Short mmCIF file of C-alpha atoms in Angstrom, two decimals:
data_model
loop_
_atom_site.label_atom_id
_atom_site.label_comp_id
_atom_site.label_asym_id
_atom_site.label_seq_id
_atom_site.Cartn_x
_atom_site.Cartn_y
_atom_site.Cartn_z
CA MET A 1 -0.19 -34.19 19.09
CA LEU A 2 -2.50 -35.69 16.06
CA THR A 3 -1.29 -38.84 14.29
CA ASN A 4 -3.22 -39.44 11.02
CA VAL A 5 -2.54 -43.16 9.40
CA GLN A 6 -2.66 -42.66 5.52
CA PRO A 7 -3.04 -46.39 4.00
CA ASN A 8 -3.40 -45.29 0.27
CA ALA A 9 -3.05 -41.43 1.06
CA GLN A 10 -6.23 -41.45 3.66
CA PRO A 11 -5.93 -40.33 6.74
CA LYS A 12 -7.16 -41.57 9.62
CA SER A 13 -10.55 -40.80 10.80
CA ARG A 14 -9.98 -40.65 14.54
CA LEU A 15 -8.83 -37.07 15.85
CA ARG A 16 -6.08 -36.60 18.61
CA TRP A 17 -5.96 -33.04 20.02
CA SER A 18 -2.54 -31.28 20.55
CA SER A 19 -2.21 -29.27 23.49
CA ASN A 20 -0.86 -26.44 21.19
CA LEU A 21 -3.84 -26.53 19.00
CA PRO A 22 -7.23 -24.57 20.24
CA LYS A 23 -9.84 -27.47 20.50
CA PRO A 24 -13.03 -25.89 19.13
CA GLY A 25 -15.74 -25.21 21.78
CA SER A 26 -19.72 -25.20 21.81
CA GLY A 27 -19.15 -21.88 19.52
CA ASP A 28 -22.59 -20.59 20.07
CA VAL A 29 -23.24 -17.28 18.86
CA PRO A 30 -23.76 -14.78 22.15
CA TYR A 31 -25.74 -12.45 19.94
CA ALA A 32 -28.20 -15.08 19.12
CA LYS A 33 -31.83 -14.29 19.43
CA SER A 34 -31.67 -17.65 20.28
CA ARG A 35 -30.04 -17.47 23.85
CA PRO A 36 -32.37 -18.08 26.46
CA GLU A 37 -30.26 -14.75 28.37
CA LEU A 38 -31.32 -12.65 25.72
CA LYS A 39 -35.24 -13.52 26.05
CA GLY A 40 -37.41 -10.11 26.24
CA PHE A 41 -34.30 -8.39 25.07
CA SER A 42 -35.88 -6.26 22.37
CA GLU A 43 -34.83 -3.75 19.71
CA ALA A 44 -35.81 -1.39 21.50
CA GLN A 45 -34.28 -2.24 25.19
CA ILE A 46 -31.00 -2.79 22.60
CA THR A 47 -31.31 0.81 21.85
CA ARG A 48 -31.29 1.68 25.10
CA HIS A 49 -29.02 -0.16 26.45
CA ILE A 50 -26.18 1.49 24.04
CA LEU A 51 -27.42 4.98 24.67
CA ASP A 52 -27.13 4.14 28.38
CA SER A 53 -23.65 2.89 28.31
CA ALA A 54 -20.37 4.34 29.19
CA ALA A 55 -19.04 3.72 25.49
CA TRP A 56 -21.86 5.93 24.11
CA LYS A 57 -21.97 8.49 26.59
CA GLU A 58 -17.76 9.01 26.46
CA VAL A 59 -17.47 8.49 22.71
CA VAL A 60 -20.52 9.75 20.75
CA LYS A 61 -22.51 11.99 23.43
CA PRO A 62 -20.05 14.66 23.32
CA ILE A 63 -19.95 14.76 19.25
CA LEU A 64 -23.75 15.15 19.47
CA ALA A 65 -23.43 17.93 21.98
CA GLN A 66 -20.73 19.78 20.15
CA LEU A 67 -23.32 19.49 17.21
CA ASP A 68 -26.32 20.54 19.18
CA LYS A 69 -23.81 23.66 20.17
CA GLU A 70 -23.46 24.57 16.31
CA ARG A 71 -27.07 24.24 15.59
CA ALA A 72 -27.98 26.74 18.28
CA ARG A 73 -29.33 30.27 17.14
CA PRO A 74 -29.64 32.85 19.94
CA GLY A 75 -33.14 34.05 19.88
CA LYS A 76 -34.73 31.17 18.53
CA GLU A 77 -36.78 28.84 19.85
CA GLN A 78 -34.74 25.76 20.61
CA PRO A 79 -35.16 22.36 18.28
CA LEU A 80 -37.63 20.00 19.03
CA TYR A 81 -35.37 16.98 19.33
CA THR A 82 -31.56 16.86 20.55
CA SER A 83 -29.00 15.65 17.73
CA GLU A 84 -29.27 12.67 20.55
CA GLU A 85 -32.23 11.51 19.92
CA LEU A 86 -32.90 12.39 16.48
CA GLU A 87 -29.32 9.68 16.39
CA SER A 88 -31.15 7.57 18.46
CA VAL A 89 -33.70 6.57 16.15
CA LEU A 90 -31.44 6.00 13.45
CA LEU A 91 -29.36 3.48 15.72
CA TYR A 92 -32.96 2.08 16.58
CA GLN A 93 -33.64 1.18 12.35
CA ARG A 94 -30.13 -0.28 12.39
CA VAL A 95 -30.77 -2.40 15.40
CA CYS A 96 -34.02 -3.27 13.88
CA GLY A 97 -32.24 -3.74 10.41
CA TYR A 98 -34.86 -1.70 8.85
CA GLY A 99 -33.49 -0.20 5.07
CA SER A 100 -34.96 2.75 5.07
CA PHE A 101 -36.04 5.29 8.00
CA LYS A 102 -39.52 5.38 6.99
CA ARG A 103 -39.86 1.94 8.47
CA ALA A 104 -38.04 2.62 11.44
CA ARG A 105 -40.60 5.92 12.11
CA ASN A 106 -43.52 3.84 11.17
CA ALA A 107 -42.57 1.00 14.11
CA LEU A 108 -41.86 3.87 16.30
CA ALA A 109 -45.04 5.52 15.71
CA GLY A 110 -47.06 2.40 16.09
CA ASP A 111 -45.73 1.32 19.12
CA ARG A 112 -47.58 3.34 22.31
CA ASN A 113 -45.79 1.48 24.83
CA GLU A 114 -42.24 -0.09 24.51
CA ALA A 115 -40.20 1.53 21.63
CA ARG A 116 -41.67 4.87 22.06
CA GLN A 117 -41.51 5.14 25.79
CA LEU A 118 -37.82 3.70 26.04
CA LEU A 119 -36.59 6.43 23.48
CA GLY A 120 -38.56 9.27 25.02
CA PHE A 121 -40.77 9.87 21.50
CA ASP A 122 -43.93 9.16 23.73
CA LYS A 123 -44.86 12.48 24.05
CA PRO A 124 -46.59 14.71 21.50
CA ARG A 125 -43.74 18.11 20.83
CA ASN A 126 -46.44 20.07 18.36
CA LEU A 127 -47.00 23.46 18.65
CA LYS A 128 -49.75 24.63 20.91
CA ARG A 129 -53.49 24.56 19.01
CA ARG A 130 -52.37 21.83 17.07
CA VAL A 131 -54.32 18.55 16.70
CA VAL A 132 -52.22 15.43 18.14
CA LYS A 133 -51.56 13.30 15.83
CA LEU A 134 -50.19 9.36 15.33
CA PHE A 135 -46.79 10.38 14.47
CA ASP A 136 -46.43 13.25 17.22
CA GLY A 137 -43.29 12.99 19.08
CA VAL A 138 -41.74 10.81 16.84
CA PRO A 139 -39.34 12.97 14.17
CA SER A 140 -40.28 13.46 10.88
CA GLU A 141 -38.23 12.06 7.57
CA ALA A 142 -37.47 15.49 6.60
CA THR A 143 -36.01 16.40 10.56
CA VAL A 144 -34.02 13.32 10.18
CA SER A 145 -32.70 14.06 6.81
CA ARG A 146 -31.19 17.69 8.20
CA HIS A 147 -29.73 15.95 10.97
CA ARG A 148 -27.68 13.67 8.87
CA ALA A 149 -26.35 16.62 6.67
CA ARG A 150 -25.44 18.54 9.92
CA ILE A 151 -23.59 16.05 11.51
CA GLY A 152 -22.26 14.68 7.68
CA GLU A 153 -21.10 11.06 6.91
CA ARG A 154 -17.13 11.60 7.92
CA ARG A 155 -18.27 12.57 11.27
CA ARG A 156 -20.82 10.00 11.68
CA LEU A 157 -18.50 7.52 10.78
CA ALA A 158 -15.39 8.71 12.92
CA ALA A 159 -17.94 8.45 16.09
CA TYR A 160 -19.02 5.07 15.41
CA LEU A 161 -15.22 3.78 14.10
CA ALA A 162 -14.80 5.12 17.78
CA LEU A 163 -17.78 2.93 19.28
CA GLU A 164 -16.93 0.03 17.96
CA GLN A 165 -13.32 0.29 19.09
CA ARG A 166 -14.21 0.97 22.67
CA LEU A 167 -16.76 -1.94 22.80
CA LEU A 168 -14.31 -3.69 21.20
CA LYS A 169 -11.52 -3.22 23.78
CA GLU A 170 -14.27 -3.66 26.18
CA HIS A 171 -14.98 -7.22 24.22
CA LEU A 172 -11.66 -8.49 24.40
CA ALA A 173 -10.64 -7.98 27.77
CA LEU A 174 -12.82 -10.93 28.87
CA PRO A 175 -10.81 -14.31 28.83
CA GLU A 176 -13.98 -15.75 27.38
CA LEU A 177 -13.50 -13.77 23.78
CA GLN A 178 -9.61 -13.91 24.05
CA GLU A 179 -9.82 -17.85 24.41
CA GLU A 180 -12.72 -17.72 21.29
CA ALA A 181 -10.57 -15.79 19.25
CA ARG A 182 -7.68 -18.40 19.04
CA ILE A 183 -10.01 -19.90 16.10
CA LEU A 184 -10.24 -17.33 14.16
CA ASN A 185 -12.34 -17.41 10.63
CA LEU A 186 -11.57 -14.78 7.75
CA ASP A 187 -13.87 -14.40 4.76
CA GLY A 188 -15.51 -11.62 2.01
CA THR A 189 -19.29 -10.22 2.22
CA LYS A 190 -20.45 -8.66 -0.50
CA ILE A 191 -22.55 -5.35 0.19
CA GLN A 192 -24.52 -4.23 -3.00
CA THR A 193 -26.09 -1.07 -4.09
CA HIS A 194 -29.06 -0.18 -6.41
CA TYR A 195 -26.58 2.55 -8.08
CA THR A 196 -24.05 2.02 -10.93
CA ALA A 197 -20.14 1.64 -10.26
CA PRO A 198 -17.68 1.95 -12.83
CA ILE A 199 -16.69 -0.69 -14.75
CA ILE A 200 -13.07 -0.89 -15.91
CA ASP A 201 -11.99 -2.32 -18.81
CA ARG A 202 -8.86 -4.66 -18.29
CA THR A 203 -6.92 -4.03 -21.25
CA SER A 204 -6.96 -0.03 -21.54
CA GLY A 205 -7.63 0.70 -17.83
CA ARG A 206 -10.69 2.84 -18.59
CA THR A 207 -14.34 3.49 -17.43
CA VAL A 208 -16.37 2.18 -20.63
CA ASN A 209 -19.49 3.61 -18.50
CA ASP A 210 -18.79 6.52 -17.72
CA ALA A 211 -22.05 8.54 -18.19
CA ARG A 212 -23.92 5.40 -16.15
CA VAL A 213 -21.59 5.78 -12.69
CA THR A 214 -23.67 6.65 -9.96
CA ALA A 215 -21.83 5.28 -6.98
CA PRO A 216 -18.03 6.12 -8.08
CA GLU A 217 -16.46 4.91 -4.88
CA ALA A 218 -18.30 1.52 -5.36
CA GLY A 219 -16.93 -1.87 -7.68
CA TYR A 220 -18.10 -3.85 -10.51
CA VAL A 221 -17.19 -7.97 -10.93
CA PRO A 222 -19.05 -9.48 -13.75
CA HIS A 223 -21.55 -11.91 -14.09
CA SER A 224 -18.34 -14.31 -14.65
CA ALA A 225 -17.35 -14.48 -11.27
CA GLY A 226 -20.76 -16.24 -9.90
CA VAL A 227 -23.77 -15.07 -7.87
CA ASP A 228 -21.77 -14.51 -4.55
CA LYS A 229 -19.15 -12.52 -6.05
CA SER A 230 -20.55 -10.19 -8.80
CA GLY A 231 -22.27 -7.27 -9.20
CA HIS A 232 -22.31 -3.36 -7.67
CA GLY A 233 -21.02 -2.46 -4.41
CA TRP A 234 -18.78 -3.08 -1.78
CA ASN A 235 -16.92 -5.73 -0.41
CA LEU A 236 -16.75 -6.65 3.69
CA VAL A 237 -13.50 -8.42 4.29
CA SER A 238 -13.68 -9.31 8.01
CA ILE A 239 -11.81 -11.49 10.84
CA THR A 240 -14.39 -13.17 13.46
CA SER A 241 -14.05 -15.21 16.11
CA ILE A 242 -15.25 -18.77 16.42
CA THR A 243 -18.33 -17.29 17.76
CA GLY A 244 -18.98 -15.00 15.48
CA ILE A 245 -17.44 -11.98 17.23
CA PRO A 246 -16.30 -9.28 14.71
CA LEU A 247 -12.50 -8.19 15.28
CA ALA A 248 -11.46 -6.83 12.43
CA TRP A 249 -13.06 -5.58 9.11
CA LYS A 250 -12.69 -3.31 5.70
CA VAL A 251 -15.41 -2.49 3.38
CA VAL A 252 -13.46 -2.16 0.18
CA PRO A 253 -14.62 -2.00 -3.44
CA LEU A 254 -16.46 -5.14 -4.58
CA ASN A 255 -13.38 -5.58 -7.07
CA ALA A 256 -10.36 -5.26 -5.01
CA SER A 257 -8.36 -8.21 -4.43
CA GLU A 258 -9.57 -10.14 -1.23
CA LYS A 259 -6.03 -11.22 -0.36
CA ASP A 260 -4.16 -8.25 -0.76
CA VAL A 261 -7.33 -6.16 1.21
CA ALA A 262 -6.90 -9.75 4.18
CA ILE A 263 -2.83 -8.69 4.36
CA GLU A 264 -3.77 -4.87 5.06
CA LEU A 265 -6.35 -5.87 7.64
CA LEU A 266 -3.64 -8.47 9.46
CA ARG A 267 -1.17 -5.69 9.56
CA ASP A 268 -3.21 -2.93 10.45
CA GLU A 269 -6.47 -3.31 12.13
CA PHE A 270 -6.18 -6.85 13.59
CA SER A 271 -2.14 -6.23 14.54
CA SER A 272 -2.81 -3.07 16.38
CA ARG A 273 -6.51 -3.43 17.96
CA VAL A 274 -7.05 -7.14 18.46
CA LYS A 275 -3.40 -8.57 18.52
CA PRO A 276 -2.65 -6.76 21.83
CA HIS A 277 -5.21 -8.10 23.79
CA LEU A 278 -5.15 -11.52 22.97
CA GLN A 279 -3.51 -14.00 24.56
CA GLY A 280 0.37 -13.86 22.95
CA ASP A 281 1.81 -16.99 24.42
CA LYS A 282 -1.06 -19.33 22.51
CA LEU A 283 -1.33 -20.70 19.13
CA SER A 284 -4.28 -19.17 16.98
CA VAL A 285 -5.59 -20.52 13.91
CA LEU A 286 -7.23 -18.92 11.17
CA SER A 287 -9.41 -21.07 8.54
CA ALA A 288 -10.03 -19.31 4.85
CA ASP A 289 -11.41 -20.21 1.82
CA GLY A 290 -8.87 -20.98 -1.29
CA ALA A 291 -9.91 -17.22 -2.60
CA PHE A 292 -7.50 -16.22 0.24
CA ASN A 293 -4.30 -18.47 -0.59
CA LYS A 294 -1.57 -16.08 -0.86
CA GLN A 295 2.16 -16.88 0.14
CA GLU A 296 2.36 -13.36 1.69
CA LEU A 297 -0.87 -13.68 3.37
CA ARG A 298 0.16 -16.84 5.33
CA ALA A 299 3.47 -15.47 5.95
CA GLU A 300 2.11 -12.42 7.85
CA LEU A 301 -0.55 -14.70 9.80
CA ARG A 302 3.09 -16.92 11.14
CA CYS A 303 4.36 -13.95 11.99
CA LEU A 304 1.17 -13.03 14.39
CA GLY A 305 1.58 -16.05 16.27
CA ILE A 306 -1.54 -17.87 13.56
CA VAL A 307 -1.32 -20.90 11.89
CA GLU A 308 -3.61 -21.15 8.79
CA ASN A 309 -6.13 -23.32 7.41
CA ILE A 310 -6.36 -22.81 3.84
CA HIS A 311 -6.34 -24.93 0.78
CA LEU A 312 -5.27 -24.57 -2.82
CA VAL A 313 -8.47 -26.79 -3.53
CA SER A 314 -12.06 -26.25 -3.28
CA HIS A 315 -14.06 -28.48 -0.77
CA GLY A 316 -17.05 -27.74 -2.63
CA ASP A 317 -19.86 -30.42 -3.89
CA ALA A 318 -19.56 -29.09 -7.50
CA PRO A 319 -18.01 -31.86 -10.21
CA GLU A 320 -15.05 -29.51 -11.02
CA SER A 321 -14.78 -29.20 -7.40
CA GLN A 322 -14.48 -32.82 -6.77
CA ALA A 323 -12.55 -33.68 -9.80
CA ASN A 324 -9.65 -31.16 -8.74
CA ALA A 325 -9.20 -32.47 -5.73
CA ALA A 326 -8.96 -36.11 -6.71
CA LYS A 327 -6.57 -35.01 -9.10
CA ASN A 328 -4.17 -33.41 -6.55
CA SER A 329 -4.77 -36.31 -4.07
CA ALA A 330 -3.52 -38.61 -7.30
CA LYS A 331 -0.43 -36.72 -7.84
CA ARG A 332 3.11 -37.81 -6.56
CA ILE A 333 5.50 -35.20 -5.86
CA ARG A 334 9.31 -36.46 -4.84
CA ILE A 335 11.52 -34.92 -1.92
CA GLN A 336 14.70 -34.37 -2.24
CA GLY A 337 16.79 -36.43 0.13
CA TYR A 338 13.58 -38.41 0.79
CA LYS A 339 13.58 -41.11 -1.92
CA ASN A 340 11.04 -43.11 0.46
CA TRP A 341 8.40 -40.34 0.82
CA PHE A 342 6.27 -38.30 -1.61
CA THR A 343 3.42 -35.28 -1.53
CA ASN A 344 0.22 -34.90 -3.32
CA GLY A 345 -0.97 -31.47 -5.06
CA HIS A 346 -2.57 -30.82 -1.56
CA ARG A 347 1.19 -31.36 0.29
CA GLU A 348 0.37 -34.09 2.33
CA LEU A 349 3.12 -36.45 2.64
CA ILE A 350 2.79 -40.11 1.79
CA CYS A 351 5.28 -42.58 1.77
CA VAL A 352 6.08 -45.78 -0.71
CA CYS A 353 4.41 -48.64 1.21
CA GLY A 354 1.45 -45.85 2.14
CA VAL A 355 0.94 -46.96 5.71
CA GLY A 356 3.03 -44.15 7.19
CA THR A 357 2.44 -41.97 10.41
CA THR A 358 2.24 -37.94 10.41
CA ILE A 359 2.57 -35.95 13.24
CA LYS A 360 1.99 -32.30 13.37
CA ARG A 361 4.67 -30.46 15.28
CA LEU A 362 2.96 -26.64 15.79
CA GLY A 363 4.28 -24.25 18.12
CA LEU A 364 5.27 -20.58 18.75
CA ASP A 365 9.06 -19.80 18.68
CA ARG A 366 10.65 -17.16 21.51
CA ASN A 367 9.23 -14.15 19.17
CA GLY A 368 5.63 -15.09 19.37
CA LYS A 369 6.29 -16.36 15.46
CA ALA A 370 4.36 -19.49 14.33
CA VAL A 371 6.43 -22.72 13.87
CA VAL A 372 5.21 -25.36 11.52
CA ARG A 373 6.23 -29.03 10.66
CA THR A 374 5.15 -32.43 10.00
CA GLU A 375 6.86 -35.32 10.81
CA GLY A 376 5.94 -38.88 8.99
CA SER A 377 7.22 -42.14 9.95
CA CYS A 378 7.52 -45.37 8.92
CA LYS A 379 8.94 -49.07 9.95
CA LYS A 380 9.68 -49.57 6.19
CA CYS A 381 10.10 -46.42 4.73
CA GLY A 382 11.82 -44.72 7.17
CA SER A 383 11.45 -41.21 8.98
CA ILE A 384 10.83 -37.40 7.41
CA THR A 385 10.81 -33.92 8.78
CA ILE A 386 9.22 -31.26 7.04
CA THR A 387 9.83 -27.42 8.24
CA SER A 388 7.05 -25.19 6.82
CA GLY A 389 9.41 -22.53 5.16
CA ASP A 390 12.55 -24.58 4.21
CA TRP A 391 10.94 -25.71 0.93
CA ARG A 392 9.96 -24.89 -2.61
CA ARG A 393 8.43 -26.66 -5.79
CA SER A 394 11.03 -26.67 -8.79
CA GLN A 395 10.15 -27.71 -12.17
CA ASN A 396 11.86 -29.72 -14.50
CA PRO A 397 11.88 -32.53 -12.74
CA ASP A 398 8.72 -31.05 -11.18
CA ASN A 399 9.92 -32.12 -7.04
CA TRP A 400 10.42 -30.28 -3.83
CA VAL A 401 13.82 -28.66 -2.77
CA ARG A 402 15.15 -26.95 -0.05
CA LEU A 403 15.42 -23.24 -0.08
CA ASN A 404 19.02 -22.14 -0.90
CA PRO A 405 19.53 -19.31 2.26
CA GLN A 406 22.41 -17.65 -0.25
CA ASN A 407 19.57 -16.83 -2.58
CA PRO A 408 17.09 -14.38 -1.13
CA ASN A 409 15.14 -14.63 -4.77
CA GLU A 410 13.79 -18.17 -3.77
CA LYS A 411 10.56 -18.25 -2.14
CA PRO A 412 9.21 -20.80 0.03
CA ASP A 413 5.81 -22.27 -0.43
CA LEU A 414 4.68 -22.28 2.99
CA LEU A 415 1.98 -24.89 2.59
CA MET A 416 4.56 -27.62 2.58
CA GLY A 417 5.06 -28.47 6.09
CA ASN A 418 2.10 -27.35 7.22
CA PRO A 419 -0.05 -30.37 8.17
CA LEU A 420 -3.25 -28.75 7.99
CA THR A 421 -3.82 -30.04 4.89
CA PHE A 422 -7.18 -30.72 2.82
CA ASN A 423 -7.99 -33.94 3.79
CA ASP A 424 -6.43 -33.90 7.37
CA GLY A 425 -9.15 -34.32 10.00
CA ILE A 426 -8.36 -31.31 12.21
CA ALA A 427 -7.95 -29.21 9.37
CA ALA A 428 -11.75 -30.69 8.31
CA GLU A 429 -12.98 -29.81 11.74
CA TYR A 430 -12.03 -25.97 12.08
CA GLY A 431 -13.40 -25.74 8.18
CA ARG A 432 -16.40 -27.15 9.75
CA ARG A 433 -17.12 -24.88 12.11
CA ARG A 434 -15.92 -22.24 10.54
CA PHE A 435 -18.70 -22.92 7.81
CA GLY A 436 -21.57 -23.53 10.51
CA HIS A 437 -20.36 -20.41 12.95
CA HIS A 438 -19.60 -17.98 10.06
CA GLU A 439 -23.09 -19.04 8.58
CA GLY A 440 -23.76 -17.75 12.07
CA PHE A 441 -22.26 -14.28 11.45
CA HIS A 442 -23.59 -14.39 7.85
CA GLY A 443 -27.05 -14.90 8.41
CA ALA A 444 -27.26 -12.46 11.15
CA LEU A 445 -26.10 -9.86 8.98
CA VAL A 446 -28.70 -10.77 6.27
CA SER A 447 -31.60 -12.01 8.34
CA ARG A 448 -31.10 -10.13 11.13
CA PHE A 449 -29.43 -6.52 10.53
CA GLY A 450 -30.47 -6.41 6.87
CA LEU A 451 -26.77 -5.25 6.26
CA ILE A 452 -26.21 -7.63 3.12
CA LYS A 453 -29.96 -8.54 2.34
CA ASP A 454 -30.88 -7.73 -1.50
CA LYS A 455 -29.52 -4.50 -2.66
CA ARG A 456 -28.64 -0.87 -0.43
CA TRP A 457 -29.15 2.49 -1.41
CA PHE A 458 -25.63 3.08 -0.90
CA ARG A 459 -24.17 5.05 -3.02
CA ARG A 460 -20.87 6.43 -1.14
CA LEU A 461 -18.18 4.07 0.71
CA ASP A 462 -18.78 5.86 3.97
CA GLU A 463 -22.31 5.15 4.07
CA ALA A 464 -21.43 1.42 4.26
CA LYS A 465 -18.84 1.69 6.62
CA ILE A 466 -21.01 3.65 8.51
CA ALA A 467 -23.80 0.99 8.44
CA THR A 468 -20.80 -1.86 9.30
CA ALA A 469 -19.65 -0.27 11.82
CA MET A 470 -23.26 0.63 13.53
CA THR A 471 -24.04 -3.11 13.21
CA PHE A 472 -21.37 -4.48 14.58
CA CYS A 473 -21.52 -1.89 17.76
CA VAL A 474 -24.83 -3.73 18.04
CA MET A 475 -23.43 -7.55 17.99
CA HIS A 476 -20.93 -6.30 20.71
CA VAL A 477 -23.27 -4.98 23.02
CA VAL A 478 -25.48 -7.85 22.79
CA ALA A 479 -22.90 -10.04 22.93
CA LEU A 480 -21.23 -8.25 26.13
CA GLU A 481 -25.05 -8.28 27.91
CA GLN A 482 -25.50 -12.32 26.91
CA ARG A 483 -22.48 -12.97 28.78
CA ARG A 484 -23.28 -10.77 31.70
CA ARG A 485 -26.31 -12.29 32.51
CA ARG A 486 -24.93 -15.87 31.87
CA VAL A 487 -22.62 -15.08 34.65
CA GLU A 488 -25.04 -13.26 36.49
CA ALA A 489 -27.56 -16.73 36.51
CA GLU A 490 -24.44 -19.18 36.93
CA ALA A 491 -23.84 -17.13 40.13
CA ASP A 492 -27.13 -16.90 41.49
CA LYS A 493 -27.71 -20.48 40.58
CA ALA A 494 -24.28 -21.42 42.79
CA GLN A 495 -25.55 -19.86 45.80
CA ALA A 496 -29.28 -21.46 45.39
CA PRO A 497 -29.99 -23.97 48.14
CA PRO A 498 -29.42 -27.24 46.52
CA ALA A 499 -32.84 -27.91 45.86
CA LEU A 500 -33.70 -24.66 44.06
CA ALA A 501 -30.34 -24.87 41.96
CA ALA A 502 -31.51 -28.52 40.46
#
């Protein structure tokens, strides 16, 4: 239970966590290169680790073996490289975050030790009587290009989606991730392309640049939307744990509605692939920015046992954001049946004298649905209980009124009664952790894996999906290995003599 004293609508800074609310831990990103357990775990070793995993052997390897059967020709010389060897180079490229195969090939050719040996490219495969050259043993760009054409994008995408889901299932079997996944983050991330997407006229619905379109499956957002949202390409909408583990995601055209995509993501991928593996008897919290403010999204989260930490107003430092926040803090909206209580524009309870306290009441009902309410009390102004889902905002006059259960057309304002408000200390802590830990996830996509760094040469949606699925496979594998090594080190330390353990 958390109590916030609000003199003059300013909540008390001291935080007291309820047993129902998940409390953020350290939130260290397990796949980060800075983790001591991952010291020396190079890109080549990561690639080899994936290739040797049971998940790869059971999910991807049979697909590549079938591809070898399809390319075999009776009486013809056997290919120099198997399909698995060719795919391993592309996997190594993704692990390294290289934007082109040429760069990955140069890295392999220049590495006569670890990478070349671990991936099996340290022996020349040239024909007899040929002079051995630096690149001998490493597949050429043309060879890898033919491999990509043989397997096709659809089959390759299906393989990596299946691998990613297999690894996610293994990861979610760990109680550690189950607990981390009680604190979720939702965000959209731009994947830009060098190619040109269709530009749709909003009035007529027609494409105004037909002759210049080179990426018909991409989307376009004008520069007026801001640097982070505008351009040509796709949007990666993802739900991650507080530790930056990708749990559910969709890649959609850049101009698709983030709110609607998030709702689909919750109903499909998250509900079927993630929720069954989580701790169903515990409440979760999801934080997102105001771009995801939609009543239908809030309702979907509640049905999944998740309380949303999503506000109407931006917490940004821009003058217009600050002015909007102040304007909403200054508002006073009456509440039907409670003459001594109001809310401000953020839906925060305020009593007439300004010294009342508010208490969070959060939990799950017997069906696992989140039940959310805020209670207020004041010696002078009396008490109040606001249950989220029971109230709507009316106009003329502007006040809060209870829903009429006989009128199905009335829709509740689910933020009313949700104690994770704009000025709430706990909500701010979740938001701060979201910013820090999502930046770890985002930063890895930018600097380590190069997925969203600058523009990519993606012409089709499946290309963007393949790169994303491969990247998330790597994240899961590295995180699982880090956790295994940490547990192993802790066990060794526990068994060591006191002098050595110290």
